[in-house]
Amino acid sequence: MASVESAASEASAGIAVVGASLGGLRAAEQLRAAGWEGPVTVYGDEPHRPYNRPPLSKEVLAGEATAAATALRHRPSIDDVTWRLGAAVESADLTARTLTLADGSVHAYEGLVAATGVRPRRLPLPGGPPRHVVRTLEDSVALRAELGDGVRVLVIGAGFIGCEVAATARKVGCEVTVVAPEAEPMTLAVGEELGRALRRRHEARGVRFRMGRLVAELGDECAVLDDGSECAADVVVEAVGSLPNVEWLGASEGGTPGLGPDLTDGILCDAHLRIGGLPHAVAVGDVARFPNPRYGALARRVEHWSMPADCARHAARVLVAGLRGEAHGLAPFAPLPSFWSDQFDLRVQSFGLPGVGDRAELLEGDAESVEGDVVYGYYGGERLVGVVALGGSKAVALAGRYRADLMELPDGLDLSPSWGSLPAL
Amino acid sequence: MLKVTVDLDVCQDHGQCVFAAPDVFTLDDNGRLAYVASPDEALRADAEDAADVCPLQAIRVEG
């Protein structure tokens, strides 16, 4: 107990934000907005100040924007924040409230924000042509150096990154093939109907798809698919999802009570983004797995660009109140998730959580057209849970008509007590 | 006084701001952004949210 008391009584320990990307930045800003005047230290394993990742698979990869152009601006309220960059946090002791860095140094904190995001999943396949992922600035710059007229690019995976990289590579003259196990691209995010429309538009612009297939083996300048066919490739891009960066919080798969937080697929949080219900530790962004009362009690991670900002606003208020021993008075965190994806001249723009719907309905436009704007609505029973527009900004305006329906919270929510019953620390 | 500015040369009509602050930002039927340059003080939090979620960092909230 002595260490807890000393950490709590040293006001100078301040709040540690682990992760120096969008989530860490927004968390620092929102701590100030929530009235926290004490020290804030942001730890990041990359050498850079927070930068914007969406351009890495698009403008930066196409050579249309420099790395410097991706820098995120910050509010003046965090001019006094301490940035410890190139400083990977190896472990945290949530009881003693200390962090241990890769260099062995130990740092006390009073409050903790976990904002460590995700890293690309890699394929367990040996060999093959030069292989890339797209997550960091360095990744994007390295892949860009390989792209060019006539270069044969094999993209494994047809989610956001896969589709965006395919479009960008094609734009700069590459021969592009996408291989993925689903029936249509971006199925998880937008369902098969819109995925099919998206694939046809990609094909009209010269991208080839081998859907319903896995890569079985990588050889010299080729990949062998699970049906025995070969696909020539000078460069391979792995875009097969991501893994949350949770190891530093201490492995305890399943969240055995007394052994630490549940780190199964991200950091399990309560309805206020508190890690294991602790008053002095919260998680934000891609790494946080939390229940959203809009879509039922199931805790999910949401890897959308809008999520760090939404999380930070709520989590900072909860954390600051918790450190002061006050009630935060907030309703459970219930964000409206949103994402967009730019591929060629096409934009996919989503509001809500289409993936929780049980069916998709065409709300606007012509599903068979390969050019016009279309908007799909996603329903769970009678309730509209998501809207996705494919097309230009006109499609986004059309999607905006459904805002009020999407913002409506379902009736009869049981906000407690099940969400409070998280593993104890 | 609360002052909102949008760099329309940078804006790409994502519409994130419209969802975050519908009383400050709107997209017309052609998908073009329109906004209230001096919104009521009560809309400050919404306007700041909109600035945060703009993927292009095109929105500034001052005053």
Short mmCIF file of C-alpha atoms in Angstrom, two decimals:
data_model
loop_
_atom_site.label_atom_id
_atom_site.label_comp_id
_atom_site.label_asym_id
_atom_site.label_seq_id
_atom_site.Cartn_x
_atom_site.Cartn_y
_atom_site.Cartn_z
CA MET A 1 0.00 0.00 0.00
CA ALA A 2 2.93 2.32 0.66
CA SER A 3 3.70 2.64 -3.03
CA VAL A 4 0.08 3.45 -3.86
CA GLU A 5 -0.02 6.19 -1.24
CA SER A 6 3.22 7.70 -2.36
CA ALA A 7 2.15 7.71 -6.00
CA ALA A 8 -1.16 9.31 -5.09
CA SER A 9 0.34 11.92 -2.82
CA GLU A 10 2.96 13.05 -5.33
CA ALA A 11 0.87 15.44 -7.40
CA SER A 12 3.90 15.96 -9.61
CA ALA A 13 3.60 12.39 -10.97
CA GLY A 14 0.76 13.66 -13.11
CA ILE A 15 -1.05 11.78 -15.82
CA ALA A 16 0.80 9.42 -18.13
CA VAL A 17 -0.58 9.02 -21.64
CA VAL A 18 0.88 5.92 -23.25
CA GLY A 19 0.71 6.24 -27.02
CA ALA A 20 1.60 9.33 -29.04
CA SER A 21 -0.71 9.08 -32.01
CA LEU A 22 -4.15 10.60 -32.55
CA GLY A 23 -5.58 9.04 -29.37
CA GLY A 24 -2.73 10.25 -27.17
CA LEU A 25 -2.93 13.73 -28.63
CA ARG A 26 -6.67 14.04 -28.15
CA ALA A 27 -6.40 12.58 -24.66
CA ALA A 28 -3.87 15.23 -23.64
CA GLU A 29 -6.08 17.99 -25.04
CA GLN A 30 -9.17 16.63 -23.35
CA LEU A 31 -7.42 16.28 -19.98
CA ARG A 32 -6.84 20.03 -20.11
CA ALA A 33 -10.39 20.65 -21.29
CA ALA A 34 -11.59 18.58 -18.32
CA GLY A 35 -9.71 20.91 -15.97
CA TRP A 36 -6.55 18.89 -15.28
CA GLU A 37 -3.80 21.41 -14.61
CA GLY A 38 -1.14 18.98 -13.37
CA PRO A 39 1.65 17.46 -15.43
CA VAL A 40 0.87 15.38 -18.49
CA THR A 41 3.52 13.15 -20.07
CA VAL A 42 2.91 11.45 -23.41
CA TYR A 43 5.01 8.36 -24.17
CA GLY A 44 5.37 7.19 -27.76
CA ASP A 45 7.48 4.42 -29.26
CA GLU A 46 7.72 6.17 -32.64
CA PRO A 47 10.17 9.08 -32.97
CA HIS A 48 7.47 11.39 -34.35
CA ARG A 49 4.98 13.80 -32.85
CA PRO A 50 1.39 12.65 -33.58
CA TYR A 51 0.64 12.43 -37.27
CA ASN A 52 -2.39 11.62 -39.34
CA ARG A 53 -2.42 8.05 -40.64
CA PRO A 54 -5.14 8.11 -43.35
CA PRO A 55 -2.85 9.78 -45.94
CA LEU A 56 -0.29 6.97 -45.54
CA SER A 57 -2.28 4.64 -47.81
CA LYS A 58 -3.31 7.46 -50.14
CA GLU A 59 -1.60 10.84 -50.64
CA VAL A 60 1.73 9.93 -49.03
CA LEU A 61 1.81 6.56 -50.81
CA ALA A 62 1.01 8.23 -54.12
CA GLY A 63 3.78 10.76 -53.57
CA GLU A 64 1.23 13.59 -53.57
CA ALA A 65 1.91 14.64 -49.99
CA THR A 66 5.09 14.77 -47.95
CA ALA A 67 5.44 13.04 -44.61
CA ALA A 68 5.63 16.47 -42.97
CA ALA A 69 2.15 17.30 -44.28
CA THR A 70 0.69 14.60 -42.06
CA ALA A 71 1.57 16.34 -38.78
CA LEU A 72 -1.47 16.85 -36.56
CA ARG A 73 -1.90 20.27 -35.07
CA HIS A 74 -2.63 20.53 -31.36
CA ARG A 75 -4.50 22.91 -29.11
CA PRO A 76 -2.39 25.57 -27.32
CA SER A 77 -3.67 24.12 -24.03
CA ILE A 78 -1.11 21.31 -24.30
CA ASP A 79 1.95 23.39 -25.13
CA ASP A 80 3.36 22.42 -21.73
CA VAL A 81 2.90 18.66 -22.16
CA THR A 82 6.07 16.54 -21.93
CA TRP A 83 6.62 14.36 -24.99
CA ARG A 84 8.78 11.30 -24.44
CA LEU A 85 9.16 10.04 -28.01
CA GLY A 86 11.09 6.99 -29.11
CA ALA A 87 10.32 5.75 -25.61
CA ALA A 88 8.50 2.43 -25.69
CA VAL A 89 6.66 1.56 -22.49
CA GLU A 90 7.51 -2.04 -21.71
CA SER A 91 5.23 -2.59 -18.75
CA ALA A 92 2.84 -0.96 -16.35
CA ASP A 93 2.10 -1.75 -12.72
CA LEU A 94 -1.50 -0.64 -12.26
CA THR A 95 -1.33 -1.11 -8.50
CA ALA A 96 1.95 0.70 -7.84
CA ARG A 97 1.09 3.13 -10.66
CA THR A 98 4.42 2.98 -12.39
CA LEU A 99 5.57 2.54 -15.98
CA THR A 100 8.79 0.85 -17.01
CA LEU A 101 10.36 1.97 -20.27
CA ALA A 102 12.50 -0.05 -22.65
CA ASP A 103 15.58 1.66 -21.22
CA GLY A 104 14.75 0.25 -17.79
CA SER A 105 13.72 3.54 -16.21
CA VAL A 106 10.67 3.54 -13.95
CA HIS A 107 8.20 6.41 -13.96
CA ALA A 108 5.46 7.02 -11.42
CA TYR A 109 2.09 8.33 -12.50
CA GLU A 110 -1.11 9.37 -10.80
CA GLY A 111 -3.51 8.67 -13.66
CA LEU A 112 -3.06 6.57 -16.79
CA VAL A 113 -4.44 6.85 -20.31
CA ALA A 114 -3.77 3.80 -22.49
CA ALA A 115 -3.69 4.90 -26.13
CA THR A 116 -1.33 2.38 -27.68
CA GLY A 117 -3.42 1.56 -30.75
CA VAL A 118 -2.78 -1.41 -32.99
CA ARG A 119 -0.06 -2.89 -35.18
CA PRO A 120 -0.46 -4.80 -38.45
CA ARG A 121 -1.02 -8.52 -38.26
CA ARG A 122 1.59 -10.40 -40.30
CA LEU A 123 1.15 -13.57 -42.31
CA PRO A 124 2.96 -16.67 -41.05
CA LEU A 125 4.36 -17.36 -44.54
CA PRO A 126 8.08 -17.56 -45.23
CA GLY A 127 9.89 -16.05 -48.19
CA GLY A 128 8.32 -14.39 -51.19
CA PRO A 129 8.81 -11.04 -52.91
CA PRO A 130 9.52 -7.90 -50.86
CA ARG A 131 6.71 -7.62 -48.31
CA HIS A 132 5.21 -4.49 -46.83
CA VAL A 133 2.59 -3.30 -44.40
CA VAL A 134 1.17 0.21 -44.11
CA ARG A 135 0.86 1.54 -40.58
CA THR A 136 3.63 4.06 -39.97
CA LEU A 137 5.18 6.89 -41.97
CA GLU A 138 8.25 4.75 -42.57
CA ASP A 139 6.06 1.90 -43.87
CA SER A 140 4.38 4.20 -46.37
CA VAL A 141 7.60 5.79 -47.60
CA ALA A 142 9.24 2.36 -48.00
CA LEU A 143 6.33 0.97 -50.04
CA ARG A 144 6.13 4.08 -52.18
CA ALA A 145 9.74 3.52 -53.24
CA GLU A 146 8.71 0.16 -54.75
CA LEU A 147 5.67 1.33 -56.72
CA GLY A 148 5.74 2.47 -60.32
CA ASP A 149 4.64 1.82 -63.87
CA GLY A 150 4.07 -1.85 -64.56
CA VAL A 151 5.14 -3.05 -61.10
CA ARG A 152 3.07 -6.12 -60.20
CA VAL A 153 1.57 -5.55 -56.77
CA LEU A 154 -0.22 -8.27 -54.86
CA VAL A 155 -2.37 -6.96 -52.05
CA ILE A 156 -3.37 -9.58 -49.51
CA GLY A 157 -6.53 -8.46 -47.73
CA ALA A 158 -9.50 -6.45 -48.94
CA GLY A 159 -10.35 -4.27 -45.95
CA PHE A 160 -9.69 -0.54 -45.65
CA ILE A 161 -5.92 -0.66 -46.08
CA GLY A 162 -6.01 -3.33 -48.77
CA CYS A 163 -8.55 -1.47 -50.90
CA GLU A 164 -6.88 1.90 -50.43
CA VAL A 165 -3.41 0.59 -51.23
CA ALA A 166 -4.79 -1.24 -54.28
CA ALA A 167 -6.36 1.97 -55.58
CA THR A 168 -3.26 4.06 -54.93
CA ALA A 169 -0.90 1.52 -56.50
CA ARG A 170 -3.13 1.34 -59.56
CA LYS A 171 -3.23 5.13 -59.78
CA VAL A 172 0.57 5.26 -59.97
CA GLY A 173 0.63 2.70 -62.78
CA CYS A 174 1.01 -0.66 -61.04
CA GLU A 175 -0.64 -3.91 -62.09
CA VAL A 176 -2.68 -4.70 -59.00
CA THR A 177 -4.31 -7.92 -57.78
CA VAL A 178 -6.18 -8.21 -54.49
CA VAL A 179 -6.50 -11.63 -52.81
CA ALA A 180 -8.85 -12.09 -49.87
CA PRO A 181 -11.00 -14.86 -48.35
CA GLU A 182 -14.29 -12.90 -48.21
CA ALA A 183 -16.80 -12.84 -51.06
CA GLU A 184 -16.46 -9.08 -51.59
CA PRO A 185 -14.08 -6.33 -50.50
CA MET A 186 -14.75 -4.51 -47.23
CA THR A 187 -17.46 -6.98 -46.31
CA LEU A 188 -16.90 -6.65 -42.58
CA ALA A 189 -17.33 -2.89 -42.70
CA VAL A 190 -20.06 -2.44 -45.30
CA GLY A 191 -21.60 -5.83 -46.11
CA GLU A 192 -21.61 -7.77 -49.37
CA GLU A 193 -24.01 -5.58 -51.36
CA LEU A 194 -21.99 -2.41 -51.10
CA GLY A 195 -18.77 -4.42 -51.24
CA ARG A 196 -19.86 -5.78 -54.59
CA ALA A 197 -20.57 -2.28 -55.89
CA LEU A 198 -17.14 -1.22 -54.69
CA ARG A 199 -15.40 -4.17 -56.35
CA ARG A 200 -17.05 -3.47 -59.69
CA ARG A 201 -15.89 0.14 -59.53
CA HIS A 202 -12.35 -0.95 -58.70
CA GLU A 203 -12.42 -3.42 -61.60
CA ALA A 204 -13.60 -0.67 -63.94
CA ARG A 205 -10.39 1.13 -62.96
CA GLY A 206 -8.16 -1.85 -63.61
CA VAL A 207 -7.76 -3.61 -60.24
CA ARG A 208 -8.11 -7.41 -60.37
CA PHE A 209 -9.66 -9.38 -57.53
CA ARG A 210 -9.25 -13.00 -56.46
CA MET A 211 -11.97 -13.11 -53.81
CA GLY A 212 -12.74 -16.22 -51.78
CA ARG A 213 -9.07 -17.21 -51.94
CA LEU A 214 -6.16 -17.46 -49.52
CA VAL A 215 -2.46 -17.22 -50.21
CA ALA A 216 -1.05 -20.68 -49.47
CA GLU A 217 2.57 -19.98 -50.24
CA LEU A 218 4.89 -17.25 -51.43
CA GLY A 219 7.49 -18.03 -54.07
CA ASP A 220 9.90 -16.08 -56.25
CA GLU A 221 7.94 -13.26 -57.86
CA CYS A 222 4.67 -15.04 -57.21
CA ALA A 223 2.09 -16.21 -54.72
CA VAL A 224 0.43 -19.62 -54.85
CA LEU A 225 -3.24 -19.46 -53.89
CA ASP A 226 -5.20 -22.16 -52.10
CA ASP A 227 -6.70 -23.40 -55.37
CA GLY A 228 -3.23 -24.02 -56.76
CA SER A 229 -3.27 -21.04 -59.10
CA GLU A 230 -0.37 -18.61 -59.21
CA CYS A 231 -0.41 -14.88 -59.05
CA ALA A 232 2.69 -12.97 -60.24
CA ALA A 233 4.01 -10.34 -57.87
CA ASP A 234 7.02 -8.04 -57.62
CA VAL A 235 5.78 -6.60 -54.34
CA VAL A 236 3.42 -7.98 -51.71
CA VAL A 237 1.40 -5.81 -49.36
CA GLU A 238 -0.01 -7.52 -46.27
CA ALA A 239 -3.24 -5.87 -45.20
CA VAL A 240 -4.75 -8.63 -43.09
CA GLY A 241 -5.94 -6.77 -40.05
CA SER A 242 -4.32 -5.64 -36.86
CA LEU A 243 -3.42 -6.65 -33.35
CA PRO A 244 -3.99 -4.37 -30.37
CA ASN A 245 -0.86 -3.26 -28.53
CA VAL A 246 -1.72 -4.52 -25.06
CA GLU A 247 1.28 -6.59 -23.98
CA TRP A 248 2.72 -3.76 -21.87
CA LEU A 249 -0.31 -3.92 -19.57
CA GLY A 250 0.59 -7.44 -18.58
CA ALA A 251 -0.60 -10.61 -20.27
CA SER A 252 -3.65 -12.14 -18.62
CA GLU A 253 -5.73 -13.71 -21.35
CA GLY A 254 -9.29 -13.97 -20.15
CA GLY A 255 -8.75 -11.45 -17.41
CA THR A 256 -8.28 -13.75 -14.47
CA PRO A 257 -9.45 -11.78 -11.42
CA GLY A 258 -6.59 -10.47 -9.39
CA LEU A 259 -4.06 -10.85 -12.17
CA GLY A 260 -4.77 -7.75 -14.19
CA PRO A 261 -7.09 -6.38 -16.82
CA ASP A 262 -8.74 -8.49 -19.50
CA LEU A 263 -6.56 -7.98 -22.56
CA THR A 264 -8.39 -10.31 -24.90
CA ASP A 265 -8.64 -8.38 -28.19
CA GLY A 266 -7.78 -4.99 -26.73
CA ILE A 267 -8.21 -3.57 -23.25
CA LEU A 268 -11.58 -4.40 -21.79
CA CYS A 269 -13.16 -1.22 -20.41
CA ASP A 270 -16.37 -0.47 -18.59
CA ALA A 271 -19.08 1.80 -20.00
CA HIS A 272 -16.91 4.81 -19.07
CA LEU A 273 -13.70 3.55 -20.67
CA ARG A 274 -12.15 2.72 -17.29
CA ILE A 275 -9.71 -0.18 -17.42
CA GLY A 276 -11.14 -2.90 -15.22
CA GLY A 277 -13.33 -0.25 -13.60
CA LEU A 278 -10.31 1.48 -12.01
CA PRO A 279 -10.84 5.16 -11.19
CA HIS A 280 -7.31 6.09 -12.27
CA ALA A 281 -6.84 4.27 -15.59
CA VAL A 282 -8.71 4.68 -18.87
CA ALA A 283 -8.21 3.51 -22.46
CA VAL A 284 -8.95 5.37 -25.71
CA GLY A 285 -8.98 4.67 -29.43
CA ASP A 286 -8.27 1.48 -31.38
CA VAL A 287 -6.99 -0.42 -28.35
CA ALA A 288 -10.08 0.12 -26.16
CA ARG A 289 -12.78 -2.53 -26.09
CA PHE A 290 -15.92 -1.07 -24.62
CA PRO A 291 -19.70 -1.55 -24.64
CA ASN A 292 -21.64 1.01 -26.67
CA PRO A 293 -25.27 1.26 -25.50
CA ARG A 294 -26.31 2.16 -29.06
CA TYR A 295 -25.50 -1.35 -30.16
CA GLY A 296 -26.09 -3.56 -27.12
CA ALA A 297 -23.99 -4.65 -24.18
CA LEU A 298 -21.24 -6.45 -26.11
CA ALA A 299 -17.86 -4.76 -25.70
CA ARG A 300 -16.15 -4.10 -29.04
CA ARG A 301 -13.05 -2.41 -30.37
CA VAL A 302 -13.74 0.15 -33.09
CA GLU A 303 -10.81 0.99 -35.37
CA HIS A 304 -12.24 4.15 -36.90
CA TRP A 305 -10.48 7.48 -37.16
CA SER A 306 -13.22 9.29 -35.26
CA MET A 307 -12.97 7.01 -32.24
CA PRO A 308 -9.88 8.42 -30.48
CA ALA A 309 -11.42 11.90 -30.30
CA ASP A 310 -14.76 10.59 -29.08
CA CYS A 311 -13.12 8.32 -26.51
CA ALA A 312 -10.73 11.00 -25.29
CA ARG A 313 -13.52 13.46 -24.55
CA HIS A 314 -15.35 10.98 -22.35
CA ALA A 315 -12.37 9.20 -20.81
CA ALA A 316 -10.58 12.41 -19.80
CA ARG A 317 -13.58 13.65 -17.84
CA VAL A 318 -14.02 10.31 -16.14
CA LEU A 319 -10.31 10.08 -15.28
CA VAL A 320 -10.01 13.61 -13.92
CA ALA A 321 -13.11 13.15 -11.77
CA GLY A 322 -11.77 9.79 -10.59
CA LEU A 323 -8.42 11.29 -9.56
CA ARG A 324 -10.25 13.96 -7.60
CA GLY A 325 -12.50 11.40 -5.97
CA GLU A 326 -15.53 13.07 -7.51
CA ALA A 327 -18.47 11.65 -9.45
CA HIS A 328 -18.20 12.34 -13.18
CA GLY A 329 -21.96 12.45 -13.73
CA LEU A 330 -21.71 11.25 -17.32
CA ALA A 331 -24.08 8.89 -19.09
CA PRO A 332 -22.41 5.72 -20.45
CA PHE A 333 -20.16 6.40 -23.43
CA ALA A 334 -22.31 6.01 -26.54
CA PRO A 335 -20.43 7.32 -29.58
CA LEU A 336 -21.75 7.27 -33.13
CA PRO A 337 -18.84 5.59 -34.94
CA SER A 338 -17.90 6.92 -38.35
CA PHE A 339 -15.34 6.13 -41.00
CA TRP A 340 -14.47 7.13 -44.50
CA SER A 341 -12.26 5.56 -47.12
CA ASP A 342 -11.02 7.20 -50.32
CA GLN A 343 -10.25 4.84 -53.19
CA PHE A 344 -9.57 6.39 -56.60
CA ASP A 345 -12.23 9.08 -56.97
CA LEU A 346 -14.59 7.00 -54.84
CA ARG A 347 -15.44 7.76 -51.27
CA VAL A 348 -16.99 5.31 -48.86
CA GLN A 349 -18.46 7.20 -45.92
CA SER A 350 -20.10 5.44 -43.00
CA PHE A 351 -22.03 6.61 -39.97
CA GLY A 352 -23.16 4.23 -37.23
CA LEU A 353 -22.09 0.58 -37.00
CA PRO A 354 -23.30 -1.24 -40.14
CA GLY A 355 -21.65 -4.49 -39.05
CA VAL A 356 -24.17 -5.03 -36.24
CA GLY A 357 -27.10 -4.91 -38.67
CA ASP A 358 -28.76 -8.07 -39.93
CA ARG A 359 -29.62 -6.74 -43.38
CA ALA A 360 -28.73 -3.96 -45.79
CA GLU A 361 -31.24 -1.97 -47.83
CA LEU A 362 -30.54 0.38 -50.71
CA LEU A 363 -31.79 3.80 -49.55
CA GLU A 364 -30.64 6.02 -52.39
CA GLY A 365 -29.31 5.51 -55.91
CA ASP A 366 -29.01 2.60 -58.33
CA ALA A 367 -27.19 -0.49 -57.06
CA GLU A 368 -26.30 -1.62 -60.61
CA SER A 369 -24.67 1.63 -61.65
CA VAL A 370 -20.88 1.65 -61.59
CA GLU A 371 -20.69 5.43 -61.32
CA GLY A 372 -23.62 7.04 -59.49
CA ASP A 373 -23.98 7.76 -55.76
CA VAL A 374 -25.54 5.02 -53.65
CA VAL A 375 -26.51 4.97 -50.00
CA TYR A 376 -27.21 1.78 -48.07
CA GLY A 377 -28.98 1.55 -44.73
CA TYR A 378 -28.19 -1.25 -42.27
CA TYR A 379 -30.92 -2.48 -39.97
CA GLY A 380 -30.96 -4.51 -36.79
CA GLY A 381 -34.61 -5.53 -36.74
CA GLU A 382 -36.52 -2.34 -37.53
CA ARG A 383 -33.80 -0.10 -36.18
CA LEU A 384 -31.38 1.77 -38.42
CA VAL A 385 -27.89 1.05 -37.05
CA GLY A 386 -25.73 2.34 -39.87
CA VAL A 387 -25.68 4.25 -43.14
CA VAL A 388 -22.96 3.98 -45.77
CA ALA A 389 -22.62 6.26 -48.77
CA LEU A 390 -20.56 5.34 -51.83
CA GLY A 391 -19.85 8.15 -54.23
CA GLY A 392 -19.06 11.82 -53.85
CA SER A 393 -20.01 14.41 -51.28
CA LYS A 394 -23.56 14.36 -52.62
CA ALA A 395 -23.82 10.82 -51.27
CA VAL A 396 -22.57 12.06 -47.90
CA ALA A 397 -25.28 14.74 -47.90
CA LEU A 398 -27.83 12.02 -48.65
CA ALA A 399 -26.50 9.96 -45.75
CA GLY A 400 -26.83 13.02 -43.53
CA ARG A 401 -30.60 12.82 -43.90
CA TYR A 402 -30.55 9.79 -41.63
CA ARG A 403 -28.62 11.42 -38.81
CA ALA A 404 -31.59 11.79 -36.47
CA ASP A 405 -32.49 8.10 -36.82
CA LEU A 406 -28.90 7.03 -36.20
CA MET A 407 -28.59 9.24 -33.13
CA GLU A 408 -31.67 7.75 -31.48
CA LEU A 409 -30.76 5.51 -28.58
CA PRO A 410 -32.63 2.22 -28.31
CA ASP A 411 -35.36 1.99 -25.70
CA GLY A 412 -35.24 -0.11 -22.58
CA LEU A 413 -31.47 -0.10 -22.17
CA ASP A 414 -30.15 -1.93 -19.18
CA LEU A 415 -27.10 0.21 -18.51
CA SER A 416 -26.10 -1.68 -15.38
CA PRO A 417 -25.20 -3.76 -13.54
CA SER A 418 -23.70 -6.24 -16.03
CA TRP A 419 -21.34 -3.66 -17.48
CA GLY A 420 -19.97 -2.99 -14.06
CA SER A 421 -19.04 -6.60 -13.43
CA LEU A 422 -15.55 -6.52 -14.86
CA PRO A 423 -12.65 -8.51 -13.49
CA ALA A 424 -11.29 -6.91 -10.35
CA LEU A 425 -7.73 -5.72 -10.21
CA MET B 1 -17.11 35.71 -29.13
CA LEU B 2 -17.19 32.29 -30.71
CA LYS B 3 -15.84 32.33 -34.23
CA VAL B 4 -15.77 29.37 -36.62
CA THR B 5 -13.74 29.35 -39.83
CA VAL B 6 -13.37 26.60 -42.41
CA ASP B 7 -10.65 26.52 -45.03
CA LEU B 8 -12.86 25.54 -47.95
CA ASP B 9 -9.82 24.93 -50.16
CA VAL B 10 -8.82 22.17 -47.77
CA CYS B 11 -12.31 20.83 -46.96
CA GLN B 12 -13.18 17.60 -48.77
CA ASP B 13 -16.83 17.40 -47.69
CA HIS B 14 -16.47 14.39 -45.41
CA GLY B 15 -19.46 15.57 -43.41
CA GLN B 16 -17.99 14.57 -40.04
CA CYS B 17 -18.65 18.09 -38.79
CA VAL B 18 -22.28 17.88 -39.87
CA PHE B 19 -22.80 14.88 -37.63
CA ALA B 20 -20.82 16.40 -34.75
CA ALA B 21 -22.42 19.85 -34.85
CA PRO B 22 -25.54 19.90 -37.01
CA ASP B 23 -26.51 23.37 -35.74
CA VAL B 24 -23.23 24.81 -37.00
CA PHE B 25 -22.47 22.83 -40.17
CA THR B 26 -24.66 21.54 -42.99
CA LEU B 27 -24.15 19.96 -46.40
CA ASP B 28 -26.57 21.18 -49.06
CA ASP B 29 -28.16 18.72 -51.50
CA ASN B 30 -25.12 19.03 -53.76
CA GLY B 31 -22.84 18.09 -50.89
CA ARG B 32 -21.38 21.57 -50.41
CA LEU B 33 -20.54 22.69 -46.91
CA ALA B 34 -22.26 25.67 -45.31
CA TYR B 35 -21.66 26.82 -41.74
CA VAL B 36 -22.54 29.43 -39.14
CA ALA B 37 -19.48 31.65 -38.70
CA SER B 38 -20.58 33.13 -35.35
CA PRO B 39 -22.60 30.46 -33.60
CA ASP B 40 -24.16 30.87 -30.20
CA GLU B 41 -21.79 30.29 -27.27
CA ALA B 42 -23.91 27.27 -26.28
CA LEU B 43 -22.61 25.52 -29.41
CA ARG B 44 -18.94 25.85 -28.46
CA ALA B 45 -18.49 22.22 -27.41
CA ASP B 46 -20.18 20.96 -30.56
CA ALA B 47 -18.05 23.24 -32.74
CA GLU B 48 -14.86 22.06 -31.01
CA ASP B 49 -15.94 18.45 -31.49
CA ALA B 50 -16.45 19.17 -35.18
CA ALA B 51 -12.96 20.67 -35.43
CA ASP B 52 -11.53 17.57 -33.73
CA VAL B 53 -13.19 15.13 -36.10
CA CYS B 54 -12.40 16.99 -39.32
CA PRO B 55 -10.02 14.63 -41.15
CA LEU B 56 -8.41 17.58 -42.96
CA GLN B 57 -8.04 19.83 -39.89
CA ALA B 58 -9.84 22.45 -41.94
CA ILE B 59 -11.98 23.84 -39.10
CA ARG B 60 -10.80 26.44 -36.62
CA VAL B 61 -12.72 27.52 -33.53
CA GLU B 62 -11.57 30.76 -31.92
CA GLY B 63 -12.77 33.31 -29.43
#
